[in-house]
Tab-separated table of C-alpha atoms and ligand atoms in Angstrom:
chain	number	residue	atom	x	y	z
A	104	MET	CA	-25.063	-0.564	0.899
A	105	ARG	CA	-26.683	-1.529	-2.349
A	106	TRP	CA	-24.640	-0.054	-5.115
A	107	TYR	CA	-21.517	-2.119	-4.776
A	108	VAL	CA	-20.958	-5.647	-5.935
A	109	ARG	CA	-18.768	-7.817	-3.785
A	110	ARG	CA	-15.556	-8.580	-5.599
A	111	ALA	CA	-15.277	-11.920	-7.282
A	112	PRO	CA	-11.833	-13.532	-7.349
A	113	ASP	CA	-11.684	-13.374	-11.137
A	114	GLN	CA	-12.096	-9.603	-10.986
A	115	MET	CA	-8.852	-9.288	-9.089
A	116	ASP	CA	-6.816	-9.259	-12.266
A	117	THR	CA	-8.605	-6.407	-13.960
A	118	PRO	CA	-6.606	-3.233	-13.510
A	119	VAL	CA	-8.829	-0.417	-12.333
A	120	ILE	CA	-6.096	2.203	-12.085
A	121	THR	CA	-3.319	2.232	-14.678
A	122	THR	CA	-0.654	4.838	-15.158
A	123	THR	CA	1.623	4.586	-18.150
A	124	ASP	CA	4.967	6.353	-18.335
A	125	LEU	CA	3.596	9.110	-16.137
A	126	ARG	CA	5.810	12.164	-15.842
A	127	LYS	CA	5.344	15.352	-13.905
A	128	VAL	CA	7.838	18.171	-14.082
A	129	TYR	CA	7.320	21.275	-11.960
A	130	ARG	CA	8.866	24.275	-13.586
A	131	SER	CA	9.459	27.626	-11.987
A	132	ARG	CA	11.511	30.505	-13.304
A	133	ASP	CA	14.808	29.293	-11.954
A	134	ARG	CA	14.422	25.553	-11.502
A	135	GLU	CA	12.829	22.360	-12.624
A	136	VAL	CA	11.781	19.457	-10.419
A	137	THR	CA	10.984	16.073	-11.939
A	138	ALA	CA	8.495	14.768	-9.388
A	139	LEU	CA	7.401	11.758	-11.497
A	140	ASP	CA	9.884	10.209	-13.863
A	141	GLY	CA	8.009	7.594	-15.871
A	142	VAL	CA	5.685	5.812	-13.441
A	143	ASP	CA	3.892	2.642	-14.551
A	144	LEU	CA	1.380	1.471	-11.986
A	145	ALA	CA	-1.383	-1.127	-12.215
A	146	VAL	CA	-3.848	-1.363	-9.352
A	147	ARG	CA	-6.242	-4.265	-9.733
A	148	GLU	CA	-9.909	-4.161	-8.966
A	149	GLY	CA	-10.719	-4.884	-5.349
A	150	GLU	CA	-7.221	-4.634	-3.938
A	151	VAL	CA	-5.651	-2.373	-1.344
A	152	TYR	CA	-2.469	-1.014	-2.909
A	153	GLY	CA	0.115	0.834	-0.850
A	154	VAL	CA	2.705	3.260	-2.183
A	155	VAL	CA	5.644	3.888	0.109
A	156	GLY	CA	8.768	5.962	-0.153
A	157	ARG	CA	10.781	8.679	1.502
A	158	SER	CA	9.700	12.291	1.695
A	159	GLY	CA	9.956	13.886	-1.741
A	160	ALA	CA	9.822	10.566	-3.605
A	161	GLY	CA	6.754	11.744	-5.534
A	162	LYS	CA	3.976	9.849	-3.752
A	163	SER	CA	1.563	12.757	-3.333
A	164	THR	CA	2.253	13.936	-6.859
A	165	LEU	CA	1.379	10.459	-8.125
A	166	ILE	CA	-1.929	10.291	-6.275
A	167	ARG	CA	-2.844	13.829	-7.330
A	168	CYS	CA	-2.104	12.896	-10.935
A	169	VAL	CA	-4.332	9.811	-10.644
A	170	ASN	CA	-7.401	11.984	-10.174
A	171	LEU	CA	-6.001	14.752	-12.339
A	172	LEU	CA	-5.973	17.272	-9.481
A	173	GLU	CA	-2.475	17.708	-10.853
A	174	ARG	CA	-2.077	17.585	-14.608
A	175	PRO	CA	0.679	15.184	-15.690
A	176	THR	CA	3.369	16.582	-17.990
A	177	SER	CA	3.114	13.422	-20.101
A	178	GLY	CA	1.880	9.852	-19.904
A	179	THR	CA	-1.612	8.533	-19.315
A	180	VAL	CA	-3.897	7.777	-16.390
A	181	GLU	CA	-6.766	5.346	-16.774
A	182	VAL	CA	-9.324	4.809	-14.045
A	183	ALA	CA	-12.082	2.246	-14.497
A	184	GLY	CA	-11.386	2.005	-18.207
A	185	ARG	CA	-11.518	5.743	-18.837
A	186	ASP	CA	-8.470	7.690	-19.991
A	187	LEU	CA	-8.606	10.692	-17.674
A	188	THR	CA	-5.669	12.381	-19.360
A	189	ALA	CA	-7.637	12.417	-22.617
A	190	LEU	CA	-10.736	13.739	-20.828
A	191	ALA	CA	-8.752	16.554	-19.245
A	192	GLY	CA	-8.355	18.384	-22.535
A	193	ARG	CA	-6.077	21.384	-22.771
A	194	SER	CA	-7.819	24.135	-20.845
A	195	ASP	CA	-7.207	24.665	-17.127
A	196	ARG	CA	-10.883	24.256	-16.293
A	197	ALA	CA	-11.853	20.610	-15.871
A	198	PRO	CA	-14.380	19.696	-18.561
A	199	ALA	CA	-17.676	18.123	-17.522
A	200	ALA	CA	-16.550	14.658	-18.639
A	201	LEU	CA	-13.547	14.801	-16.322
A	202	ARG	CA	-15.654	16.057	-13.437
A	203	ALA	CA	-18.042	13.170	-13.982
A	204	ALA	CA	-15.173	10.668	-14.059
A	205	ARG	CA	-13.761	12.161	-10.869
A	206	ALA	CA	-17.031	11.441	-9.105
A	207	GLY	CA	-16.007	7.793	-9.331
A	208	ILE	CA	-12.804	8.513	-7.401
A	209	GLY	CA	-13.011	9.247	-3.681
A	210	MET	CA	-10.156	11.020	-1.929
A	211	VAL	CA	-9.197	11.046	1.738
A	212	PHE	CA	-6.716	13.594	3.056
A	213	GLN	CA	-4.177	13.598	5.861
A	214	HIS	CA	-5.711	16.653	7.538
A	215	PHE	CA	-9.313	15.628	6.865
A	216	ASN	CA	-10.220	18.905	5.046
A	217	LEU	CA	-13.623	19.203	6.731
A	218	LEU	CA	-15.566	22.468	6.734
A	219	SER	CA	-15.712	23.617	10.350
A	220	SER	CA	-18.913	25.634	9.915
A	221	ARG	CA	-20.872	22.606	8.678
A	222	THR	CA	-22.209	19.701	10.657
A	223	VAL	CA	-20.855	16.219	10.086
A	224	GLN	CA	-23.876	15.347	7.966
A	225	ASP	CA	-23.559	18.525	5.889
A	226	ASN	CA	-19.881	17.785	5.292
A	227	VAL	CA	-20.759	14.339	3.963
A	228	GLU	CA	-23.502	15.825	1.789
A	229	LEU	CA	-21.237	18.440	0.220
A	230	PRO	CA	-20.169	16.446	-2.861
A	231	LEU	CA	-23.799	15.410	-3.385
A	232	GLU	CA	-24.927	19.056	-3.272
A	233	ILE	CA	-22.374	19.860	-5.943
A	234	GLN	CA	-23.764	17.006	-8.028
A	235	GLY	CA	-27.264	18.440	-7.628
A	236	VAL	CA	-28.696	15.486	-5.681
A	237	THR	CA	-32.024	16.315	-3.984
A	238	ARG	CA	-32.082	17.193	-0.292
A	239	ARG	CA	-34.037	14.091	0.561
A	240	GLU	CA	-31.707	11.747	-1.260
A	241	ARG	CA	-28.692	13.480	0.223
A	242	ALA	CA	-30.019	13.060	3.723
A	243	ALA	CA	-30.737	9.369	3.185
A	244	ARG	CA	-27.318	8.733	1.645
A	245	SER	CA	-25.358	10.648	4.261
A	246	ARG	CA	-27.156	8.807	7.081
A	247	GLU	CA	-26.326	5.514	5.439
A	248	LEU	CA	-22.674	6.502	5.009
A	249	LEU	CA	-22.353	7.730	8.589
A	250	ASP	CA	-23.757	4.426	9.825
A	251	LEU	CA	-21.256	2.625	7.637
A	252	VAL	CA	-18.289	4.445	9.188
A	253	GLY	CA	-19.676	4.054	12.712
A	254	LEU	CA	-20.742	7.671	13.259
A	255	GLY	CA	-24.512	7.323	13.020
A	256	ASP	CA	-24.916	9.311	16.237
A	257	LYS	CA	-22.713	12.251	15.223
A	258	ALA	CA	-24.683	13.599	12.266
A	259	ARG	CA	-25.486	16.899	14.021
A	260	ALA	CA	-22.062	17.404	15.593
A	261	TYR	CA	-19.496	19.861	14.252
A	262	PRO	CA	-15.954	18.801	13.296
A	263	ALA	CA	-14.481	20.621	16.322
A	264	GLN	CA	-16.468	18.281	18.581
A	265	LEU	CA	-14.872	15.160	17.113
A	266	SER	CA	-11.623	13.292	17.756
A	267	GLY	CA	-9.062	12.951	14.974
A	268	GLY	CA	-10.162	9.403	14.213
A	269	GLN	CA	-13.806	10.466	14.044
A	270	LYS	CA	-12.915	13.362	11.734
A	271	GLN	CA	-11.160	10.943	9.410
A	272	ARG	CA	-14.233	8.704	9.424
A	273	VAL	CA	-16.257	11.707	8.279
A	274	GLY	CA	-13.616	12.294	5.592
A	275	ILE	CA	-14.026	8.691	4.469
A	276	ALA	CA	-17.841	8.911	4.458
A	277	ARG	CA	-17.623	12.082	2.361
A	278	ALA	CA	-15.202	10.383	-0.037
A	279	LEU	CA	-17.739	7.584	-0.517
A	280	ALA	CA	-20.665	9.899	-1.181
A	281	GLY	CA	-20.207	9.816	-4.941
A	282	ARG	CA	-20.332	5.991	-4.970
A	283	PRO	CA	-16.727	5.735	-6.074
A	284	GLN	CA	-15.164	2.595	-7.425
A	285	VAL	CA	-11.781	3.652	-6.106
A	286	LEU	CA	-10.641	5.458	-3.011
A	287	LEU	CA	-7.374	7.390	-2.909
A	288	SER	CA	-5.794	8.118	0.432
A	289	ASP	CA	-2.761	10.328	1.009
A	290	GLU	CA	-1.371	9.628	4.480
A	291	ALA	CA	-4.887	9.366	5.910
A	292	THR	CA	-3.628	8.023	9.213
A	293	SER	CA	-0.372	9.866	9.756
A	294	ALA	CA	-1.995	12.541	11.966
A	295	LEU	CA	-3.517	9.847	14.204
A	296	ASP	CA	-2.201	7.928	17.198
A	297	PRO	CA	-1.389	4.228	16.708
A	298	GLU	CA	-4.648	2.875	18.114
A	299	THR	CA	-6.809	5.258	16.094
A	300	THR	CA	-4.669	4.463	13.056
A	301	ARG	CA	-5.475	0.797	13.521
A	302	SER	CA	-9.217	1.423	13.707
A	303	VAL	CA	-9.211	3.663	10.615
A	304	LEU	CA	-7.182	1.045	8.718
A	305	GLU	CA	-9.657	-1.621	9.779
A	306	LEU	CA	-12.435	0.563	8.441
A	307	LEU	CA	-10.652	0.921	5.093
A	308	ARG	CA	-10.100	-2.829	4.993
A	309	ASP	CA	-13.778	-3.484	5.807
A	310	LEU	CA	-14.920	-1.085	3.097
A	311	ASN	CA	-12.586	-2.802	0.676
A	312	ARG	CA	-13.952	-6.238	1.549
A	313	GLN	CA	-17.628	-5.408	2.011
A	314	LEU	CA	-18.003	-3.032	-0.893
A	315	GLY	CA	-15.332	-4.269	-3.279
A	316	LEU	CA	-13.794	-0.812	-3.114
A	317	THR	CA	-10.317	-0.524	-4.637
A	318	VAL	CA	-8.019	1.493	-2.373
A	319	LEU	CA	-4.788	3.209	-3.421
A	320	LEU	CA	-3.089	4.537	-0.337
A	321	ILE	CA	0.082	6.416	0.314
A	322	THR	CA	1.971	5.982	3.493
A	323	HIS	CA	5.432	6.216	4.924
A	324	GLU	CA	4.667	3.561	7.524
A	325	MET	CA	5.533	-0.030	6.694
A	326	ASP	CA	3.127	-1.158	9.411
A	327	VAL	CA	0.265	0.268	7.368
A	328	VAL	CA	1.292	-1.786	4.359
A	329	LYS	CA	1.640	-4.862	6.522
A	330	ALA	CA	-1.760	-4.365	8.135
A	331	VAL	CA	-3.928	-3.765	5.079
A	332	CYS	CA	-2.210	-3.917	1.702
A	333	ASP	CA	-2.514	-6.695	-0.865
A	334	SER	CA	0.133	-5.062	-3.064
A	335	ALA	CA	2.741	-2.377	-2.663
A	336	ALA	CA	5.114	-0.195	-4.634
A	337	LEU	CA	8.280	1.533	-3.499
A	338	MET	CA	9.000	4.956	-4.966
A	339	LYS	CA	12.393	6.624	-5.163
A	340	GLY	CA	13.214	9.821	-6.965
A	341	GLY	CA	9.965	9.896	-8.925
A	342	ARG	CA	10.165	6.269	-10.037
A	343	VAL	CA	8.587	3.021	-8.934
A	344	VAL	CA	11.596	0.856	-8.170
A	345	GLU	CA	9.738	-2.218	-6.868
A	346	SER	CA	6.136	-3.350	-7.014
A	347	GLY	CA	3.995	-6.435	-6.695
A	348	THR	CA	1.705	-8.327	-4.394
A	349	VAL	CA	3.062	-8.784	-0.892
A	350	ALA	CA	3.565	-12.474	-1.730
A	351	GLU	CA	5.482	-11.643	-4.915
A	352	LEU	CA	7.681	-9.202	-3.053
A	353	LEU	CA	8.360	-11.741	-0.325
A	354	ALA	CA	9.398	-14.265	-2.957
A	355	THR	CA	11.727	-11.787	-4.688
A	356	PRO	CA	15.323	-12.240	-3.579
A	357	GLY	CA	16.858	-8.977	-2.462
A	358	SER	CA	13.555	-7.083	-2.460
A	359	GLU	CA	14.035	-3.924	-0.434
A	360	LEU	CA	10.315	-3.665	0.283
A	361	ALA	CA	10.145	-7.251	1.514
A	362	GLY	CA	13.185	-6.578	3.676
A	363	GLU	CA	11.549	-3.540	5.246
A	364	LEU	CA	8.156	-5.189	5.587
A	365	PHE	CA	9.561	-8.325	7.159
A	366	PRO	CA	12.983	-7.559	8.577
A	367	LEU	CA	14.909	-10.748	9.241
A	368	GLY	CA	17.577	-9.197	11.419
A	369	GLY	CA	19.913	-11.673	12.989
A	370	ALA	CA	23.684	-11.347	12.700
A	371	ALA	CA	26.127	-14.242	12.915
A	372	SER	CA	26.406	-15.477	16.478
A	373	GLY	CA	30.203	-15.648	16.270
A	374	PRO	CA	33.174	-16.067	13.953
A	375	ASP	CA	33.397	-19.149	11.749
A	376	ARG	CA	29.737	-19.084	10.992
A	377	THR	CA	27.997	-18.794	7.622
A	378	VAL	CA	24.802	-16.763	7.431
A	379	VAL	CA	22.564	-17.626	4.522
A	380	ASP	CA	19.384	-15.908	3.322
A	381	LEU	CA	16.871	-18.244	1.700
A	382	THR	CA	13.918	-17.203	-0.416
A	383	PHE	CA	11.152	-19.796	-0.605
A	384	HIS	CA	8.914	-19.707	-3.620
A	385	GLY	CA	7.138	-22.123	-5.887
A	386	GLU	CA	7.550	-25.851	-5.222
A	387	SER	CA	10.382	-25.461	-2.734
A	388	ALA	CA	7.958	-23.871	-0.310
A	389	THR	CA	6.070	-27.100	0.229
A	390	ARG	CA	9.025	-29.279	1.368
A	391	PRO	CA	10.627	-29.448	4.810
A	392	VAL	CA	13.955	-28.333	3.361
A	393	ILE	CA	15.564	-27.178	6.590
A	394	SER	CA	14.989	-30.420	8.471
A	395	GLN	CA	16.228	-32.392	5.451
A	396	LEU	CA	19.369	-30.269	5.426
A	397	ALA	CA	19.988	-30.841	9.113
A	398	ARG	CA	19.426	-34.603	8.812
A	399	THR	CA	21.285	-35.218	5.557
A	400	TYR	CA	24.427	-33.276	6.448
A	401	ASN	CA	24.208	-33.608	10.187
A	402	VAL	CA	24.571	-29.861	10.692
A	403	ASP	CA	23.060	-27.733	13.420
A	404	VAL	CA	21.000	-25.162	11.578
A	405	SER	CA	20.039	-22.064	13.558
A	406	ILE	CA	17.152	-19.961	12.300
A	407	LEU	CA	18.061	-16.319	12.885
A	408	GLY	CA	14.891	-14.838	11.450
A	409	ALA	CA	12.021	-15.741	9.184
A	410	ALA	CA	9.072	-14.158	7.425
A	411	MET	CA	6.750	-16.720	5.955
A	412	GLU	CA	3.243	-16.252	4.678
A	413	THR	CA	0.813	-18.807	3.368
A	414	TYR	CA	-0.786	-18.049	0.009
A	415	ASP	CA	-3.040	-20.560	-1.704
A	416	GLY	CA	-1.739	-23.266	0.627
A	417	ARG	CA	1.873	-22.574	-0.329
A	418	GLN	CA	4.439	-21.095	1.945
A	419	ILE	CA	6.240	-18.114	0.591
A	420	GLY	CA	8.843	-16.105	2.324
A	421	ARG	CA	12.363	-15.600	3.464
A	422	MET	CA	14.477	-17.109	6.149
A	423	ARG	CA	17.904	-16.287	7.514
A	424	ILE	CA	19.809	-19.294	8.813
A	425	GLU	CA	23.224	-19.845	10.276
A	426	LEU	CA	25.461	-22.828	9.614
A	427	PRO	CA	28.500	-23.709	11.690
A	428	GLY	CA	31.796	-23.172	9.876
A	429	ARG	CA	33.021	-20.846	7.169
A	430	PHE	CA	31.583	-20.633	3.682
A	431	GLU	CA	34.214	-23.074	2.366
A	432	ASP	CA	33.025	-25.659	4.900
A	433	ASN	CA	29.426	-25.301	3.748
A	434	VAL	CA	29.705	-25.568	-0.020
A	435	VAL	CA	27.917	-28.927	-0.093
A	436	PRO	CA	24.941	-28.027	2.158
A	437	ILE	CA	24.551	-24.738	0.270
A	438	GLY	CA	24.581	-26.663	-3.000
A	439	PHE	CA	21.846	-28.900	-1.552
A	440	LEU	CA	19.691	-25.850	-0.737
A	441	ARG	CA	20.112	-24.540	-4.284
A	442	GLU	CA	19.155	-27.946	-5.690
A	443	GLN	CA	15.927	-27.769	-3.733
A	444	GLY	CA	14.963	-24.748	-5.813
A	445	LEU	CA	15.584	-22.139	-3.136
A	446	GLN	CA	17.175	-18.820	-3.889
A	447	VAL	CA	20.272	-18.799	-1.690
A	448	ASP	CA	22.204	-15.639	-0.850
A	449	ILE	CA	25.212	-15.624	1.396
A	450	ALA	CA	25.013	-12.725	3.842
A	451	PRO	CA	28.265	-10.776	3.968
A	452	SER	CA	30.261	-11.678	7.045
A	453	ALA	CA	30.323	-9.013	9.719
A	454	GLU	CA	33.301	-6.708	9.105
A	455	PRO	CA	35.508	-5.941	10.834
A	456	ALA	CA	35.585	-9.103	12.895
A	457	ALA	CA	34.240	-8.139	16.280
A	458	PRO	CA	35.715	-9.708	19.369
A	459	ALA	CA	33.905	-12.957	20.017
A	460	VAL	CA	30.928	-12.407	22.281
A	461	PRO	CA	29.295	-15.428	23.842
A	462	ALA	CA	25.901	-16.026	22.264
A	463	VAL	CA	24.330	-16.701	25.625
A	464	ALA	CA	25.308	-14.676	28.665
A	465	LYS	CA	26.547	-16.844	31.441
B	642	LIG	N1	3.572	22.283	-6.539
B	642	LIG	C1	4.865	21.965	-6.598
B	642	LIG	N2	5.749	22.800	-7.164
B	642	LIG	C2	7.064	22.500	-7.251
B	642	LIG	N3	7.594	21.349	-6.794
B	642	LIG	C3	6.769	20.477	-6.216
B	642	LIG	C4	5.358	20.727	-6.080
B	642	LIG	N4	4.792	19.654	-5.451
B	642	LIG	C5	5.796	18.801	-5.200
B	642	LIG	N5	6.964	19.268	-5.669
B	642	LIG	C6	8.271	18.585	-5.593
B	642	LIG	O1	8.120	17.299	-6.196
B	642	LIG	C7	8.815	16.323	-5.454
B	642	LIG	C8	7.856	15.232	-5.003
B	642	LIG	O2	6.954	15.787	-4.054
B	642	LIG	P1	5.781	14.964	-3.387
B	642	LIG	O3	4.974	15.913	-2.583
B	642	LIG	O4	5.074	14.196	-4.434
B	642	LIG	O5	6.575	13.960	-2.440
B	642	LIG	P2	6.035	12.912	-1.365
B	642	LIG	O6	6.624	11.597	-1.712
B	642	LIG	O7	4.565	13.011	-1.260
B	642	LIG	O8	6.714	13.432	-0.020
B	642	LIG	P3	6.139	13.435	1.505
B	642	LIG	O9	6.369	12.057	2.040
B	642	LIG	O10	7.014	14.452	2.191
B	642	LIG	O11	4.711	13.833	1.480
B	642	LIG	C9	9.509	17.050	-4.324
B	642	LIG	O12	10.826	17.345	-4.727
B	642	LIG	C10	8.717	18.315	-4.178
B	642	LIG	O13	9.504	19.361	-3.668
B	643	LIG	MG1	3.225	13.572	0.264
């Protein structure tokens, strides 16, 4: 497609979606729900950004506030340098300037929201009709978009004749019709089976890479974040409690998101063992610290679990290791690990002490 420019690395730092102290309070006669409680979010150009959190955390409210489908109670939303909250004005009807800005934001829905009485092609053309694009141009664009999402042969089919994954591809093609710079997706894959989910995620990733499309997606599945996201945020009770690139999260000691994305697991294999969580970041990630530890102190180090990723030639990640002996016996080796620049956290010993189980069944 011609209208996108492939992302250049130096564009990655430009925020394309920014929310500042975003609040949304739903008020009814007898109660008040604070769905967003001061959300600051910065999604950079060309990245896939995942928002995760439990049901009711405020994820859908956030995404609906980003395109002003929902009007924030306070705070600002900027998309591609435009302050949408300022464009929204005070009346309930969206002014023309806001409608124009929204054309640059595509949205994909969990339940596809296709019109059953229209063909696939006519569904994709719908936003272009609303924009007043000529029939000829619409037809050319929708054909191009359907080819892009792998449905070139389904233009004349009706939604009822498609599988769930195909319907979502139509939803994605329709979302791209207005040549958006950003694509918002609220649980786009949660109605799909795992294999179809994978193919739709691959499509989103391809669109992101090929077209430089910025994607903000909401999901409750960590696997989705793992498969496609460059960055992620965790929401709880209307707030963003953690956020960053996957590498930054991995390098953050105690990060709940990193823990859920890359569970280390691994409990002590018996009593009189010390379990230590290490976070590798910066310089420490380039040295063979574990083998040095084993050699220098002549200890048998067991690796219980590890999640390491390579970014810019550096290894970043977390590792859970086990040392023989109690904590008091390991003060010196632990001191060595700290000296190497690693973040070292001692995992709490399993309580209450379980009866000793042999590590290897005989
Ligand atoms: N239109 C509304 N009126 C009143 N309260 C609402 C409205 N929409 C959402 N809420 C409330 O705001 C809170 C956040 O809802 P939201 O839909 O954003 O959560 P979510 O993180 O998307 O959850 P889920 O994972 O279940 O989709 C919830 O307490 C919800 O009940
Ligand atoms: Mg939701």
